[in-house]
Short mmCIF file of C-alpha atoms in Angstrom, two decimals:
data_model
loop_
_atom_site.label_atom_id
_atom_site.label_comp_id
_atom_site.label_asym_id
_atom_site.label_seq_id
_atom_site.Cartn_x
_atom_site.Cartn_y
_atom_site.Cartn_z
CA MET A 1 10.62 -17.14 -17.12
CA LYS A 2 15.33 -17.10 -17.35
CA ARG A 3 16.00 -16.62 -14.03
CA GLN A 4 17.51 -12.83 -13.27
CA SER A 5 20.74 -11.63 -12.21
CA ARG A 6 20.80 -9.59 -8.62
CA SER A 7 22.36 -6.97 -10.06
CA PHE A 8 19.43 -6.39 -11.87
CA GLU A 9 16.46 -7.95 -9.60
CA THR A 10 19.44 -4.23 -6.76
CA ALA A 11 18.70 -2.46 -9.54
CA LEU A 12 15.15 -2.98 -10.33
CA SER A 13 14.24 -2.61 -6.27
CA ALA A 14 15.85 0.32 -6.22
CA ILE A 15 14.69 2.66 -8.56
CA ALA A 16 11.89 1.62 -7.60
CA CYS A 17 12.34 2.17 -4.24
CA ALA A 18 14.20 6.26 -5.74
CA VAL A 19 11.40 6.52 -6.50
CA ALA A 20 8.79 6.15 -4.04
CA VAL A 21 10.36 7.27 -2.01
CA ILE A 22 10.45 11.14 -3.23
CA SER A 23 6.62 10.54 -4.50
CA LEU A 24 5.90 10.18 -0.26
CA THR A 25 8.50 12.97 0.08
CA LEU A 26 6.66 14.80 -2.08
CA GLY A 27 3.26 13.90 -0.91
CA ALA A 28 4.46 14.61 3.28
CA TYR A 29 5.51 18.32 2.40
CA VAL A 30 2.46 19.31 0.34
CA ASP A 31 -1.16 17.99 1.75
CA PHE A 32 -2.99 18.43 -1.18
CA LEU A 33 -0.31 15.66 -2.77
CA LEU A 34 -0.20 12.72 0.12
CA ALA A 35 -2.89 9.96 -1.70
CA ALA A 36 -1.79 11.14 -4.56
CA GLY A 37 2.11 9.70 -3.36
CA ILE A 38 1.38 6.92 -2.37
CA VAL A 39 -0.66 6.08 -5.18
CA VAL A 40 2.58 7.02 -6.59
CA ALA A 41 4.47 4.83 -4.52
CA VAL A 42 2.16 2.19 -4.64
CA PHE A 43 2.21 1.65 -7.75
CA ALA A 44 6.65 1.87 -8.31
CA LEU A 45 6.46 -1.02 -5.82
CA MET A 46 4.71 -3.04 -8.12
CA VAL A 47 7.99 -2.83 -10.33
CA PRO A 48 8.90 -5.31 -9.00
CA LEU A 49 7.24 -7.72 -7.86
CA SER A 50 6.60 -7.19 -12.22
CA LYS A 51 10.24 -9.42 -12.09
CA GLU A 52 8.17 -11.25 -9.45
CA PHE A 53 11.38 -10.03 -7.15
CA ILE A 54 10.12 -10.12 -4.12
CA TRP A 55 12.73 -9.60 -1.83
CA GLY A 56 14.11 -7.21 -4.58
CA TYR A 57 10.05 -4.99 -3.72
CA LEU A 58 10.20 -5.93 0.80
CA LEU A 59 13.80 -4.06 0.34
CA ALA A 60 12.81 -1.28 -1.57
CA PHE A 61 8.83 -1.39 0.81
CA VAL A 62 11.81 -0.77 3.59
CA ALA A 63 14.39 1.34 2.60
CA SER A 64 11.64 3.85 1.44
CA VAL A 65 9.53 3.64 4.36
CA ILE A 66 13.49 4.13 6.56
CA LEU A 67 14.53 7.48 4.62
CA SER A 68 10.54 8.65 4.10
CA PHE A 69 10.35 9.12 7.61
CA LEU A 70 14.42 10.45 7.89
CA PHE A 71 13.79 12.76 4.89
CA THR A 72 9.90 14.39 6.87
CA GLY A 73 11.28 15.02 10.20
CA PHE A 74 9.82 11.52 12.73
CA VAL A 75 6.82 13.32 13.84
CA VAL A 76 5.86 14.66 10.04
CA GLY A 77 6.70 11.26 9.11
CA VAL A 78 4.85 9.66 11.55
CA MET A 79 1.87 11.42 10.85
CA ARG A 80 2.19 11.62 7.50
CA LEU A 81 3.38 7.97 5.69
CA LEU A 82 1.65 5.55 8.36
CA PRO A 83 -1.20 4.94 6.42
CA TYR A 84 1.77 3.44 3.55
CA ALA A 85 3.57 1.40 5.93
CA VAL A 86 0.90 -0.05 8.47
CA PHE A 87 -1.51 -0.28 4.54
CA PHE A 88 -1.48 0.21 1.34
CA GLY A 89 2.47 -0.76 1.06
CA TRP A 90 2.03 -4.06 2.58
CA HIS A 91 -0.87 -4.75 -0.07
CA PRO A 92 0.75 -4.55 -3.70
CA LEU A 93 2.54 -7.36 -2.16
CA LEU A 94 0.02 -9.91 -0.59
CA ASN A 95 -1.99 -9.62 -3.88
CA PHE A 96 0.95 -10.92 -5.99
CA LEU A 97 1.61 -13.65 -3.20
CA GLN A 98 -2.72 -14.57 -3.26
CA LYS A 99 -2.83 -14.65 -6.93
CA LYS A 100 0.49 -16.71 -7.82
CA TYR A 101 -0.26 -19.18 -5.19
CA VAL A 102 -4.53 -19.55 -4.34
CA LYS A 103 -6.30 -21.05 -6.84
CA GLN A 104 -9.61 -22.73 -5.42
CA TRP A 105 -12.33 -19.40 -5.06
CA TRP A 106 -13.18 -20.25 -1.85
CA LEU A 107 -9.25 -19.14 -0.12
CA HIS A 108 -9.35 -16.04 -2.97
CA ALA A 109 -13.14 -14.72 -0.94
CA VAL A 110 -10.61 -15.75 2.44
CA ALA A 111 -8.29 -13.63 1.42
CA PHE A 112 -10.62 -10.64 0.27
CA ALA A 113 -11.96 -11.14 3.91
CA VAL A 114 -8.71 -11.02 5.71
CA LYS A 115 -7.25 -7.69 3.80
CA ALA A 116 -10.50 -6.43 4.15
CA ILE A 117 -10.63 -6.29 8.10
CA TRP A 118 -6.95 -4.88 7.98
CA PHE A 119 -8.05 -2.54 6.59
CA ASP A 120 -10.58 -1.31 8.25
CA LEU A 121 -8.19 -2.23 11.06
CA ALA A 122 -4.85 -0.77 9.85
CA MET A 123 -7.45 2.82 8.62
CA TRP A 124 -8.98 3.08 12.76
CA LEU A 125 -5.33 3.06 13.65
CA VAL A 126 -4.06 5.82 11.34
CA TRP A 127 -7.92 7.45 12.53
CA THR A 128 -6.69 7.37 16.78
CA VAL A 129 -3.45 8.68 16.11
CA LEU A 130 -4.20 11.31 13.74
CA VAL A 131 -6.57 12.67 16.10
CA PRO A 132 -5.01 13.92 18.11
CA ILE A 133 -2.31 14.97 16.68
CA PHE A 134 -3.95 16.73 13.91
CA GLY A 135 -6.69 18.60 16.85
CA LEU A 136 -9.01 17.36 14.04
CA GLU A 137 -12.06 16.74 17.28
CA LYS A 138 -12.89 20.74 17.38
CA MET A 139 -13.75 20.31 13.94
CA SER A 140 -17.62 20.92 13.40
CA TRP A 141 -17.76 17.47 12.25
CA TYR A 142 -16.30 15.57 14.11
CA PRO A 143 -19.05 14.51 16.96
CA PHE A 144 -21.29 13.22 14.30
CA VAL A 145 -18.14 10.84 13.29
CA SER A 146 -17.56 9.82 16.51
CA GLU A 147 -20.69 8.94 16.94
CA ASN A 148 -21.26 6.45 13.64
CA PHE A 149 -17.21 6.13 13.23
CA TYR A 150 -17.84 2.50 13.76
CA LEU A 151 -20.74 2.83 10.78
CA ILE A 152 -18.33 4.47 8.70
CA LEU A 153 -15.00 2.08 8.58
CA PHE A 154 -16.62 -0.88 9.21
CA ALA A 155 -18.76 -0.67 5.99
CA GLY A 156 -17.89 2.75 3.50
CA GLY A 157 -14.00 1.32 4.38
CA THR A 158 -14.65 -2.16 3.46
CA VAL A 159 -17.05 -0.97 0.56
CA PHE A 160 -14.29 1.04 -0.49
CA PHE A 161 -11.30 -1.36 0.03
CA ALA A 162 -13.42 -4.02 -2.60
CA LEU A 163 -12.75 -1.29 -5.39
CA TYR A 164 -9.31 -0.51 -4.65
CA ASP A 165 -8.45 -4.09 -4.58
CA VAL A 166 -9.98 -5.06 -7.61
CA ALA A 167 -8.47 -1.35 -9.09
CA ILE A 168 -4.73 -2.54 -7.53
CA PHE A 169 -5.10 -6.39 -9.19
CA PHE A 170 -5.85 -4.48 -12.96
CA CYS A 171 -2.95 -2.26 -11.85
CA GLN A 172 -0.69 -4.73 -11.43
CA ARG A 173 -1.40 -7.38 -14.58
CA SER A 174 -0.66 -3.29 -16.63
CA MET A 175 2.71 -3.01 -14.95
CA ASP A 176 3.58 -6.98 -15.05
CA TYR A 177 2.17 -5.89 -19.16
CA MET A 178 4.72 -2.80 -19.36
CA VAL A 179 7.58 -3.79 -17.27
CA GLN A 180 8.24 -7.57 -19.70
CA ARG A 181 9.50 -6.22 -22.50
CA ILE A 182 12.71 -5.05 -20.16
CA ARG A 183 14.36 -8.61 -21.89
CA ARG A 184 17.56 -7.99 -18.94
#
């Protein structure tokens, strides 16, 4: 593969960052678009990884978090963008590194276990931060969820993460195929 120029890396990462910021900001202001905004931001940040621009990805991720916090306000931004900043923004990079450097099957299993634990802990953090802020303890379903929280989190969260992890691997492969046509 031909070595890409730094200006191309910067431009591609800036475009990915702009799309991520727009989708995260829109998702933070429109409640039902929050999950879609996070997913679009994750897909946008996969573009620099398709050209193996790790530093471009990291800069685009950090810039997207900072700019999204600035555009949404710190309080709204923390409440809405915490899952992206803690887990979903980092996940494609870890999948890229796993795909590139991990060759033995048992190391893939260890990597999956570590990522699943990280996902569960990130969702636990999001839950503990968002319950008092949104006043979820007043909801009718809260007693059932609070009594069975760890079972729901670790069983259901791990199953959800397994599906999400496989889907992100497939999405990255599709993104690689689409971006490989950019000649620069």
